Amino acid sequence: MPITLPRDLPAYRVLSDEGVMVMGVDAATRQDIRPLRIALLNLMPMKIATETQFARLIGATPLQIDLTLVRMTEHVSRHTAPEHMEAFYRSFQDVKGERFDGLIVTGAPIEHLPFADVTYWDELTEVMDWTQTNVHRTFGVCWGAMAMAWHFHGVPKHMLPAKAFGCYRVTVERPASPYLRGFSDDCVIPVSRWTETRRDELEDAGMEVLLASDRTGPCLVEDAARRCLHIFNHFEYDSDTLAREYARDVAEGAPVDPPLGYFPGDDPAKAPLNRWRSHAHLLFGNWINQIYQTTPFDLDRIGRVQE
């Protein structure tokens, strides 16, 4: 089954060209089926690239997905055209009376800021509390995952001495987890962050580490009590995302080395190979499957019934 997207959303054309099944909103409304409602709270500056990355992953399952793009209400994007935001995004204040089967909270390039200094932090805490009554399962990514761990459990983020940047091998620690169904014993994932959350603090808060690296720490963590997954790295990245980030950092004079284990022979002149795509699809497919297996058919019962 396809993912439902507006036909004039840039991701519609990109994913169609890649062979991903997509359906226009008008066609979807004629189908006698209850699609899964997934919201994407997009905090990244390059919103079109990010929405395409996540739509690609959640649109690759056999289930029909109705994707809603959400923005912080008062925050104005400086890197995405106002016309795009107006046409395709809804503010959190506009959607908070609704219920969703799933919510993805993306990362944001604001790791250096204390959480309370983020301009939209107050509304984001409202979003996170809202997930406990109006969202069946939540998936926090990178800074979004750190924000949820801090808000719900007081788990801090710690500055790293140097940016964790590259493709790192992570090990499956809970092979029986339904989220890791079909995973190899280990896999490679892109990492791009200046901060970390520490294993002992996550586990002391009652969370379970599912994927981890001895070099970059916890990667995927489950907070079962909150129906949340936290991933601190970036399975959603395109093949060239780290290359573009590296070029940007170099242009800005940031103290960063080429991403480790990413370019063939660690040579930035060579095109990188994507070694994480299959596990990215597995993880998000497993997450969607868990939602499908456990969410109420009646959306109004989300947040009101025990699984």
Coordinates of N, CA and C in Angstrom, one line a residue, residues 1-9 11-13 16 20-31 33 35 64-67 88:
M1 N 0.8 -1.2 0.0 CA 0.0 0.0 0.0 C 0.9 1.2 0.0
P2 N 0.3 2.4 -0.5 CA 1.2 3.6 -0.6 C 1.1 4.5 0.6
I3 N 2.0 5.5 0.5 CA 2.0 6.6 1.5 C 1.2 7.7 0.8
T4 N 0.3 8.4 1.5 CA -0.5 9.5 0.9 C 0.3 10.8 1.1
L5 N 0.5 11.5 0.0 CA 1.2 12.8 0.0 C 0.4 13.7 -1.0
P6 N 0.4 15.0 -0.8 CA -0.1 15.9 -1.8 C 0.8 15.8 -3.1
R7 N 0.1 15.8 -4.2 CA 0.8 15.6 -5.5 C 1.8 16.6 -5.8
D8 N 1.7 17.9 -5.2 CA 2.6 18.9 -5.5 C 3.7 19.0 -4.4
L9 N 3.7 18.1 -3.4 CA 4.8 18.1 -2.5 C 6.1 17.6 -3.2
A11 N 8.5 15.8 -2.3 CA 8.7 14.4 -2.0 C 7.9 13.4 -2.9
Y12 N 6.7 13.9 -3.4 CA 5.8 13.0 -4.2 C 6.6 12.6 -5.5
R13 N 7.2 13.6 -6.2 CA 7.9 13.3 -7.4 C 9.1 12.5 -7.2
S16 N 8.2 8.9 -6.2 CA 7.6 8.2 -7.4 C 8.7 7.8 -8.4
V20 N 8.8 4.2 -5.1 CA 8.1 4.1 -3.9 C 6.6 4.4 -4.2
M21 N 5.7 3.6 -3.7 CA 4.3 3.7 -3.9 C 3.7 4.9 -3.2
V22 N 3.3 5.9 -4.0 CA 2.7 7.1 -3.4 C 1.3 7.3 -4.0
M23 N 0.4 8.0 -3.2 CA -0.9 8.2 -3.7 C -1.3 9.6 -3.3
G24 N -2.0 10.2 -4.2 CA -2.5 11.6 -4.0 C -3.7 11.5 -3.0
V25 N -3.9 12.7 -2.3 CA -4.9 12.7 -1.3 C -6.3 12.4 -1.8
D26 N -6.6 12.9 -3.0 CA -8.0 12.6 -3.5 C -8.2 11.1 -3.8
A27 N -7.2 10.4 -4.3 CA -7.4 9.0 -4.5 C -7.5 8.2 -3.2
A28 N -6.7 8.7 -2.2 CA -6.7 8.0 -0.9 C -8.1 8.0 -0.2
T29 N -8.8 9.2 -0.4 CA -10.0 9.3 0.3 C -11.1 8.4 -0.3
R30 N -10.9 7.9 -1.5 CA -11.9 7.0 -2.1 C -11.7 5.6 -1.7
Q31 N -10.6 5.2 -0.9 CA -10.4 3.9 -0.5 C -11.1 3.6 0.8
I33 N -10.6 2.2 3.7 CA -9.5 1.6 4.6 C -9.2 2.7 5.6
P35 N -6.2 4.3 7.1 CA -4.8 4.4 7.0 C -4.2 4.8 8.4
Q64 N -1.1 1.5 4.2 CA -1.3 2.8 3.8 C -1.0 3.8 4.9
I65 N -0.2 4.8 4.6 CA 0.2 5.8 5.6 C -0.3 7.2 5.2
D66 N -0.9 7.9 6.1 CA -1.4 9.3 5.9 C -0.4 10.1 6.7
L67 N 0.5 10.8 5.9 CA 1.6 11.6 6.6 C 1.1 13.1 6.7
F88 N 2.1 23.0 2.9 CA 2.2 21.6 3.3 C 2.3 21.3 4.8

